[in-house]
Coordinates of C-alpha atoms in Angstrom, one line a residue:
Chain A
M1306 CA 67.9 73.3 77.5
H1307 CA 68.1 70.9 74.6
T1308 CA 69.8 71.8 71.4
T1309 CA 69.7 69.9 68.2
L1310 CA 71.5 70.6 65.0
S1311 CA 69.9 70.4 61.6
A1312 CA 71.8 69.3 58.5
T1313 CA 72.4 72.9 57.6
G1314 CA 73.9 73.6 61.0
A1315 CA 70.9 75.6 62.3
R1316 CA 70.1 75.0 65.9
E1317 CA 66.8 74.0 67.4
I1318 CA 66.8 75.0 71.1
V1319 CA 64.1 74.0 73.6
V1320 CA 64.0 76.7 76.2
N1321 CA 62.9 75.3 79.6
M1322 CA 61.3 77.2 82.5
G1323 CA 63.4 80.0 83.7
H1324 CA 65.9 79.8 80.9
I1325 CA 66.9 82.3 78.2
A1326 CA 68.3 81.3 74.8
L1327 CA 69.8 83.3 72.0
G1328 CA 69.8 82.4 68.3
R1329 CA 70.7 83.8 64.9
G1330 CA 70.1 83.0 61.3
D1331 CA 68.1 79.8 60.8
D1332 CA 68.1 78.9 64.5
R1333 CA 64.7 78.1 66.0
L1334 CA 63.8 78.6 69.7
K1335 CA 61.0 76.5 71.1
A1336 CA 58.9 76.3 74.3
V1337 CA 55.8 74.8 75.7
L1338 CA 53.8 77.3 77.8
G1339 CA 51.0 77.2 80.2
S1340 CA 50.8 80.1 82.6
C1341 CA 54.4 81.0 81.8
V1342 CA 55.1 83.7 79.2
G1343 CA 57.4 83.1 76.2
L1344 CA 59.1 86.5 75.7
A1345 CA 60.9 86.8 72.3
V1346 CA 63.1 89.8 71.4
Y1347 CA 64.4 90.4 67.9
H1348 CA 66.8 92.6 66.1
P1349 CA 65.7 92.7 62.5
R1350 CA 68.9 94.0 60.9
L1351 CA 71.2 91.6 62.7
K1352 CA 68.7 88.7 62.6
V1353 CA 69.4 87.8 66.2
G1354 CA 66.6 86.6 68.4
A1355 CA 66.3 85.6 72.1
L1356 CA 63.6 83.7 73.9
A1357 CA 63.0 83.8 77.7
H1358 CA 60.7 81.3 79.4
V1359 CA 59.3 83.5 82.2
V1360 CA 57.7 81.7 85.1
L1361 CA 56.6 84.4 87.5
A1362 CA 56.0 88.1 87.6
E1363 CA 58.2 89.5 90.4
S1364 CA 61.5 88.4 91.8
A1365 CA 61.0 90.4 95.0
G1366 CA 64.7 90.1 95.8
R1367 CA 64.7 86.3 95.5
D1368 CA 67.6 84.4 93.9
G1369 CA 67.0 82.1 91.0
A1370 CA 67.6 81.9 87.3
P1371 CA 67.3 85.5 85.9
G1372 CA 64.9 84.2 83.3
K1373 CA 62.4 83.0 85.9
Y1374 CA 61.0 86.4 86.8
A1375 CA 59.7 89.1 84.4
D1376 CA 61.5 91.9 86.1
T1377 CA 64.9 90.1 86.0
A1378 CA 64.4 88.4 82.6
V1379 CA 64.2 91.5 80.5
P1380 CA 67.5 93.2 81.8
H1381 CA 69.3 89.8 81.7
L1382 CA 68.1 89.2 78.1
L1383 CA 69.4 92.6 77.1
K1384 CA 72.8 91.9 78.8
L1385 CA 73.0 88.6 76.9
L1386 CA 72.2 90.3 73.6
A1387 CA 74.9 93.0 74.3
E1388 CA 77.4 90.2 74.7
W1389 CA 76.5 89.2 71.1
N1390 CA 77.0 92.9 70.2
V1391 CA 73.3 93.4 69.7
P1392 CA 72.3 96.9 70.7
A1393 CA 69.1 97.5 72.7
H1394 CA 68.0 100.1 70.1
G1395 CA 65.8 98.7 67.4
L1396 CA 64.6 95.6 69.3
T1397 CA 61.0 94.5 69.1
A1398 CA 59.3 91.9 71.2
K1399 CA 56.6 89.2 70.8
I1400 CA 55.0 87.5 73.7
A1401 CA 52.8 84.3 74.1
G1402 CA 51.4 82.3 77.0
G1403 CA 50.0 83.5 80.2
A1404 CA 47.1 81.0 80.2
N1405 CA 44.9 80.3 83.2
M1406 CA 44.6 76.6 82.7
F1407 CA 42.7 75.7 85.9
G1408 CA 40.0 78.3 85.4
T1409 CA 38.8 80.3 88.3
S1410 CA 39.1 77.5 90.8
G1411 CA 42.8 77.0 90.4
P1412 CA 45.4 77.6 93.0
L1413 CA 46.8 80.7 91.4
Q1414 CA 45.7 83.0 88.6
I1415 CA 49.2 83.6 87.6
G1416 CA 49.0 83.8 83.8
D1417 CA 47.5 87.3 83.7
A1418 CA 50.0 88.5 86.3
N1419 CA 52.9 87.2 84.2
V1420 CA 51.6 88.9 81.0
H1421 CA 51.2 92.3 82.8
A1422 CA 54.6 92.0 84.4
V1423 CA 56.4 91.2 81.1
T1424 CA 54.5 94.0 79.4
R1425 CA 55.6 96.4 82.1
A1426 CA 59.2 95.3 82.0
L1427 CA 59.4 95.7 78.2
R1428 CA 57.8 99.1 78.5
A1429 CA 60.4 100.1 81.1
A1430 CA 63.2 98.9 78.8
G1431 CA 61.7 100.9 75.8
I1432 CA 61.0 97.7 73.7
R1433 CA 57.9 97.8 71.6
I1434 CA 55.6 94.7 71.6
A1435 CA 55.1 93.8 67.9
G1436 CA 52.8 90.9 68.5
K1437 CA 51.1 88.9 71.3
H1438 CA 49.1 85.7 71.7
V1439 CA 48.2 85.5 75.4
G1440 CA 45.6 84.5 78.0
G1441 CA 42.8 82.0 77.7
P1442 CA 42.5 78.5 79.2
S1443 CA 44.8 76.5 76.9
G1444 CA 48.5 75.8 76.7
R1445 CA 50.6 76.8 73.8
R1446 CA 53.6 75.4 71.8
I1447 CA 55.7 78.1 70.3
V1448 CA 58.5 78.2 67.8
Y1449 CA 60.5 81.4 67.3
E1450 CA 62.3 81.7 64.0
C1451 CA 65.4 83.9 64.4
A1452 CA 65.7 84.5 60.6
S1453 CA 62.4 86.3 60.4
G1454 CA 61.4 87.1 63.9
R1455 CA 58.2 85.2 63.3
M1456 CA 56.6 83.3 66.3
I1457 CA 54.5 80.3 65.4
V1458 CA 51.9 79.5 68.0
Q1459 CA 50.0 76.2 68.3
Q1460 CA 47.1 75.6 70.6
A1461 CA 45.2 72.4 71.1
G1462 CA 42.3 72.1 68.7
K1463 CA 43.1 75.4 66.9
P1464 CA 44.8 76.2 63.7
E1465 CA 48.5 77.2 63.9
Q1466 CA 49.0 81.0 64.0
A1467 CA 52.0 83.2 63.3
I1468 CA 52.5 86.5 65.0
Chain B
M1247 CA 68.3 85.3 100.7
S1248 CA 68.3 81.7 100.0
S1249 CA 66.5 80.4 96.9
N1250 CA 65.6 77.3 98.8
P1251 CA 63.6 77.7 102.0
H1252 CA 63.7 73.9 102.4
E1253 CA 67.2 73.6 103.6
N1254 CA 66.0 71.4 106.4
A1255 CA 64.0 69.3 103.9
P1256 CA 63.0 66.0 105.3
S1257 CA 64.2 62.7 104.1
L1258 CA 62.6 61.8 100.8
A1259 CA 62.6 58.3 102.0
V1260 CA 60.2 59.2 104.8
L1261 CA 58.0 61.1 102.4
H1262 CA 58.1 58.1 100.1
E1263 CA 56.8 56.0 103.0
L1264 CA 54.0 58.4 103.7
F1265 CA 52.9 58.5 100.0
A1266 CA 53.3 54.7 99.7
S1267 CA 50.7 54.3 102.5
A1268 CA 48.3 56.7 100.6
T1269 CA 49.0 54.9 97.4
H1270 CA 48.1 51.6 99.0
D1271 CA 44.6 53.0 99.8
A1272 CA 44.3 54.5 96.3
S1273 CA 45.3 51.2 94.7
A1274 CA 42.6 49.3 96.7
A1275 CA 40.0 51.8 95.5
M1276 CA 41.2 51.6 91.9
C1277 CA 41.2 47.8 92.0
R1278 CA 37.5 47.9 93.2
W1279 CA 36.6 50.4 90.5
T1280 CA 38.1 48.4 87.7
D1281 CA 36.9 45.1 88.9
G1282 CA 40.5 44.0 89.8
L1283 CA 42.0 45.0 86.5
I1284 CA 44.1 48.1 87.4
T1285 CA 46.2 48.9 90.5
V1286 CA 48.5 51.8 91.2
T1287 CA 52.0 51.8 92.7
L1288 CA 54.1 54.6 93.9
D1289 CA 56.8 55.3 91.4
E1290 CA 58.8 58.1 93.1
V1291 CA 58.7 61.0 95.4
R1292 CA 61.3 63.4 94.1
Q1293 CA 62.7 66.9 94.7
L1294 CA 64.0 68.5 91.5
P1295 CA 65.0 71.9 90.2
L1296 CA 62.4 74.0 88.5
E1297 CA 64.1 74.1 85.1
E1298 CA 64.4 70.3 85.0
A1299 CA 60.9 69.5 86.3
I1300 CA 59.0 69.2 83.0
D1301 CA 61.7 67.0 81.4
A1302 CA 62.0 64.8 84.4
L1303 CA 58.3 64.2 84.6
D1304 CA 58.5 63.0 81.0
V1305 CA 55.1 64.2 79.7
G1306 CA 56.6 65.3 76.4
D1307 CA 55.2 68.3 74.4
D1308 CA 52.5 66.4 72.6
L1309 CA 48.8 66.6 73.3
V1310 CA 47.7 64.3 76.0
T1311 CA 44.4 63.4 77.8
M1312 CA 44.3 64.4 81.4
V1313 CA 42.0 64.4 84.4
V1314 CA 42.9 67.2 86.9
L1315 CA 41.7 67.3 90.5
T1316 CA 42.6 70.3 92.5
L1317 CA 42.9 70.4 96.3
E1318 CA 41.9 73.9 97.1
G1319 CA 42.9 76.0 100.0
E1320 CA 46.2 76.9 101.7
V1321 CA 47.1 73.3 102.1
G1322 CA 46.4 71.8 98.7
G1323 CA 47.8 70.8 95.4
N1324 CA 47.0 69.2 92.1
L1325 CA 46.5 65.5 91.2
I1326 CA 46.9 65.0 87.4
L1327 CA 46.1 61.7 85.6
V1328 CA 48.0 61.6 82.3
F1329 CA 47.2 59.3 79.4
D1330 CA 48.1 59.3 75.8
E1331 CA 45.0 59.4 73.6
A1332 CA 44.8 55.7 72.8
N1333 CA 45.3 54.5 76.4
G1334 CA 42.8 57.0 77.8
R1335 CA 40.2 55.7 75.3
R1336 CA 41.0 52.1 76.2
L1337 CA 40.6 52.7 79.9
A1338 CA 37.3 54.5 79.4
A1339 CA 36.1 51.7 77.1
S1340 CA 37.1 49.0 79.6
L1341 CA 35.2 50.8 82.3
L1342 CA 32.1 51.0 80.1
G1343 CA 32.4 47.4 79.0
R1344 CA 32.7 48.2 75.3
D1345 CA 35.4 48.2 72.6
A1346 CA 37.6 51.3 72.4
D1347 CA 36.7 53.7 69.6
L1348 CA 39.9 55.5 68.7
E1349 CA 38.5 57.6 65.8
S1350 CA 35.5 59.6 67.0
E1351 CA 35.4 62.5 69.4
W1352 CA 35.3 61.7 73.1
S1353 CA 31.7 61.2 74.2
E1354 CA 30.3 62.6 77.4
I1355 CA 30.0 59.1 78.9
E1356 CA 33.7 58.3 78.1
K1357 CA 34.8 61.6 79.7
S1358 CA 32.6 60.8 82.7
A1359 CA 34.2 57.4 83.1
L1360 CA 37.7 58.9 83.1
T1361 CA 36.8 61.8 85.4
E1362 CA 35.2 59.3 87.8
T1363 CA 38.5 57.4 87.8
G1364 CA 40.2 60.7 88.8
N1365 CA 37.6 61.2 91.5
I1366 CA 38.1 57.7 93.0
L1367 CA 41.9 58.0 93.0
G1368 CA 41.7 61.6 94.2
C1369 CA 39.4 60.9 97.1
A1370 CA 41.6 58.0 98.2
Y1371 CA 44.6 60.3 98.3
V1372 CA 42.6 63.1 99.9
N1373 CA 41.5 60.8 102.7
A1374 CA 45.0 59.5 103.3
L1375 CA 46.5 63.0 103.2
T1376 CA 43.9 64.4 105.5
R1377 CA 44.8 61.8 108.1
L1378 CA 48.4 62.9 107.7
V1379 CA 48.5 66.6 107.4
A1380 CA 45.3 68.6 107.8
P1381 CA 41.8 68.5 109.2
Q1382 CA 40.3 69.7 105.9
L1383 CA 41.3 69.2 102.3
I1384 CA 38.8 70.3 99.7
P1385 CA 39.0 68.6 96.4
S1386 CA 37.4 70.2 93.3
S1387 CA 35.4 68.2 90.9
P1388 CA 37.8 66.4 88.6
Y1389 CA 37.8 67.8 85.1
F1390 CA 38.7 66.4 81.7
L1391 CA 41.4 68.2 79.7
Q1392 CA 43.1 67.6 76.4
D1393 CA 46.1 69.8 76.1
Y1394 CA 49.9 69.8 76.1
G1395 CA 51.0 67.9 79.2
A1396 CA 53.9 70.3 79.8
S1397 CA 51.6 73.3 79.8
V1398 CA 49.3 71.8 82.5
L1399 CA 52.2 70.6 84.6
E1400 CA 53.8 74.0 84.3
Q1401 CA 50.8 75.7 85.9
A1402 CA 50.5 73.1 88.6
L1403 CA 54.2 73.6 89.5
M1404 CA 53.6 77.3 90.0
A1405 CA 52.1 76.7 93.4
Q1406 CA 55.6 75.7 94.6
A1407 CA 57.6 77.8 92.2
V1408 CA 56.4 81.0 93.9
A1409 CA 58.3 80.1 97.0
C1410 CA 61.3 78.0 95.9
D1411 CA 63.4 76.7 93.0
D1412 CA 63.4 73.0 93.9
L1413 CA 60.0 71.3 93.6
L1414 CA 58.6 68.3 95.3
V1415 CA 56.5 65.9 93.1
C1416 CA 55.1 62.5 93.6
R1417 CA 54.6 60.1 90.6
I1418 CA 52.4 57.1 90.6
A1419 CA 52.2 54.4 88.0
F1420 CA 49.3 52.3 86.8
C1421 CA 49.6 48.5 86.5
R1422 CA 47.4 46.0 84.8
K1423 CA 47.9 42.6 86.3
G1424 CA 51.3 43.6 87.6
Q1425 CA 52.5 45.1 84.3
E1426 CA 53.2 48.8 84.4
L1427 CA 51.2 50.8 81.9
D1428 CA 52.1 54.0 80.1
W1429 CA 49.7 56.0 82.2
R1430 CA 50.6 58.0 85.3
V1431 CA 49.4 60.1 88.1
I1432 CA 51.4 63.1 89.2
F1433 CA 50.7 64.8 92.5
I1434 CA 52.1 68.2 93.0
P1435 CA 51.6 69.7 96.4
N1436 CA 51.3 73.4 96.8
Q1437 CA 53.6 75.2 99.2
G1438 CA 51.3 74.9 102.2
M1439 CA 50.9 71.1 101.6
R1440 CA 54.6 70.8 101.2
M1441 CA 55.2 72.4 104.6
A1442 CA 52.5 70.4 106.2
L1443 CA 54.1 67.2 104.8
E1444 CA 57.4 68.2 106.2
Q1445 CA 55.9 68.8 109.6
A1446 CA 54.2 65.4 109.4
V1447 CA 57.6 63.9 108.6
H1448 CA 59.3 65.6 111.5
S1449 CA 56.7 64.5 113.9
A1450 CA 56.6 60.9 112.6
P1451 CA 57.9 58.3 115.1

């Protein structure tokens, strides 16, 4: 992960594949997504956000960074938030990504599977999905604003959208 | 369970040698295609952790122009040619014998010139890899893509990420009259190809 500091002390954190980052206040969490899913969780009262860059749907008992798999990313994200004294109650989620960039001829149609797995894991944790921007054939750049819980999504050739 | 099923990973030096041979063939094809203007050289064969892969391949998070050729099947992978916008236009223009137009939309003929470049390079690698690892490799038609480089690489890397956390990639540089250009080719084998390459290395004299 790369972190840069603004003049005001707010952090801008680039969240790489398999990583999870937490931010608060004016911090901004960023990722570039293809078939991966950017899973952001937000606590509106505490203004704390977290972003996981989920790569694959199921860990199936494999080791690896907890943020890599949907089924391990959600519990680990909750654990990290608890370390910041953020309760699980009241959290909302936004998700983006899960593209199938190589169409039907590609090696894997993994984007859809990732979206379904993240949705399932959030449901199991009792976290409501407040917004999503998923699927399709194009990549996305996302910026998650911890102050507002707003996720800004950019796609090639399309106007920027906020969810 | 180990996160890395490649504990007996072969020497990267041997893999480098194998890809250097394939690159030699690809370079000859590229040289013929561009009338002696452009050649390719093997930059690196590298094994790197999943979370560092995108940064290490240095495609940035900006929009880039790409030609993607997929080797389909159990033993396969993706060959991705990456250009920034201006350099992609310049290559297409030089192939078409005209001045580069950096302002207008890509025309079909420009896209075609670039995808044909992907086809020529891809076929040269397919032929070399077929001799090396498998009786049949099935390349897709190359396709033209303008998207975030990191997004495309991310999906290509999935074909190995499903099985392990350390990824094997091969990076090739373009040269014009011996000078390296800011274009590159990235070959990302899938898990089946990776295992076949490892077997080829083990059986190499």
